[in-house]
Amino acid sequence: MPFSNSSELSPSFLLASIPGLEAAQAWLAIPLCSAYVLALLGNCAVLLVVRAEPSLHAPMYLFLCMLATIDLALATATVPRILCFYWFGSREIGFGACLLQMFLIHALSAAESSVLLAMAVDRYVAICHPLRHAAILTNGATAKVGLLAMARGVLFFLPLPLLLLPLPFCGSRALSHSFCLHQDVMNLACANTTPSVVYGLTAILLVMGLDAVLICLSYLLILKAVLRLAAWRERLKVFSTCIAHICVVLAFYVPLIGLSVVHRFGKDLAPLVHVVMGNVYILVPAVLNPIIYGVRTKQIQRRILSLIHVADRTPR
């Protein structure tokens, strides 16, 4: 039934089901819920460990706490609503709720991209200018970077829902994902969406695109500095401090690029690909980030193991 956001009835969209597997969605939601719980436990553990361990009160781990907080917010803004749909059949999402979810996804993703750039700069300064690292990246400066990252995401992506707000929507209400994305909602509008298209692409290029270029530049400079070291053992030791961050960058940008490619060039792909890529984009960074840093950081490993040991010895 055609609808418009100016009509008396509140407009709504239909979240995408799993094509061909609608009858089994309740069971397929179990691994999705498990991944969400794992993301909650992992990121909360990182926050608690860094807070409790004074040796981790350094810029790199404060940035890691920012990543954990963003991942928790991003997963919580999407996964519970998806589970309500899969388990209880609540497929319809209101226009306002959809725009809010869309804004949170894009703004938080932009903030995460900014934090990843800040972590790359932190690694560059620590390796290429170690004597100046403590003076440049103080805890106060790190906190300001976190606030700037969040403000950057809000300012760049707040216009996206505002540009969609006055548009009429008609025809199909079905989204391509189990949550709301700007490209997805915009394609359902039956009006000229050129300003929204241009601004959305510009915002993505100026935030995620620019951040990706600057991260690559940081690592080229780091690689150049590492190759100046005489011994291979020293080169490997210095560069190994960047391995965790490189893995986290890949865990964020690979699903982001994959989802963008599917939206731009995957119109002929099966609907299942869109649903799966959307869920991967939301959950993979949130699940992998604490695992990656937990494996690579001995202090986090020791603290978590000590907490588990204390819990096992607690009398019941």
Steps between C-alpha positions, in 0.01 A plus 500: 500500500647841409587719792655837568664646808258790475194280526284465807617146554853460629713363215703186556743268326530122489825347618651236272446138594744221412390406147384140472556438869213695655366191678839437665571861603435429868776237495734708286463781754676285761850538349428870444404536867808300604725733300330801662549357850864424416546859382343631822715280724822563306470877481379533860796286609739734316345805668517342847856371457638832373325684782635261765857473367705821558769387254240518222412865563683602183375655174493174301278326756282806553438498125419130533240588765348752258480228234334265749244765599418580136467130412266445795283796396495398132408138572235602756344746254436222249517140626217507762263637234609227257442233766151639569424455132648150471345368822171688527425592139516874568610591148361853476712794616368855526635784289643690797653188655652409165657844453637493857651156450645608165660809658649299787650239266668757276609739778646220715675346199654839424612534863658153487684591181633816669620302803677250274678793333599636841639158595704493178643844582575375853699207354681735261606740776597213735725339235632796301519761779515298825653782707213733417221241541428568868492876443276489192251228592411573860187354658334841474579523128370146454167592663470805273562279196217272614259794534610635162442159339144486632429862406636434151265206452199697621571814294573316176211254515221695672397652162426152358168444686417870464529473121272196497242647739306711245506238223184307405520120502278284286487154351712234664580538870739202515859570604799296383635448853368414843575856610490849347782639286500830315544351151228245566237747627590759236434253217137466615424872459283597203659843453827655389768364736800666331584728799485200734713288264762773456521586869509134610784417262689818596468423873622143451803616295590782739478278809558130433680555169735768633563300819592190299750699290658658809521161677680355197733802494578453871597138444712587196696740722519237774624241249759745372626559857502127578704417189771739618573269793803282443390165646199303376421402859468866597282570195262217587488601867410862419249418227332232715366779722280601204361155415193525724406842367544389137266205564241729660522741204441211258209370712334842465580604144464166317129455599441874440647483148318172433166649603562813289588290196185289546287817514663670202551206264308205646145572387491166318636304797275272703320680788670260742836663419369842610363363828815304584737786410298739716517273804874441442560877487322554832635206701845401370694800640312486832580129543857499365645818655512378864621156386783651293622728776445231763727263309766762421513677839658307786372740767140446387555123487644488851227718648218297342660171608542630854132603509398155376726338760350711779148415381581127500629519859202696628298272733146427387 
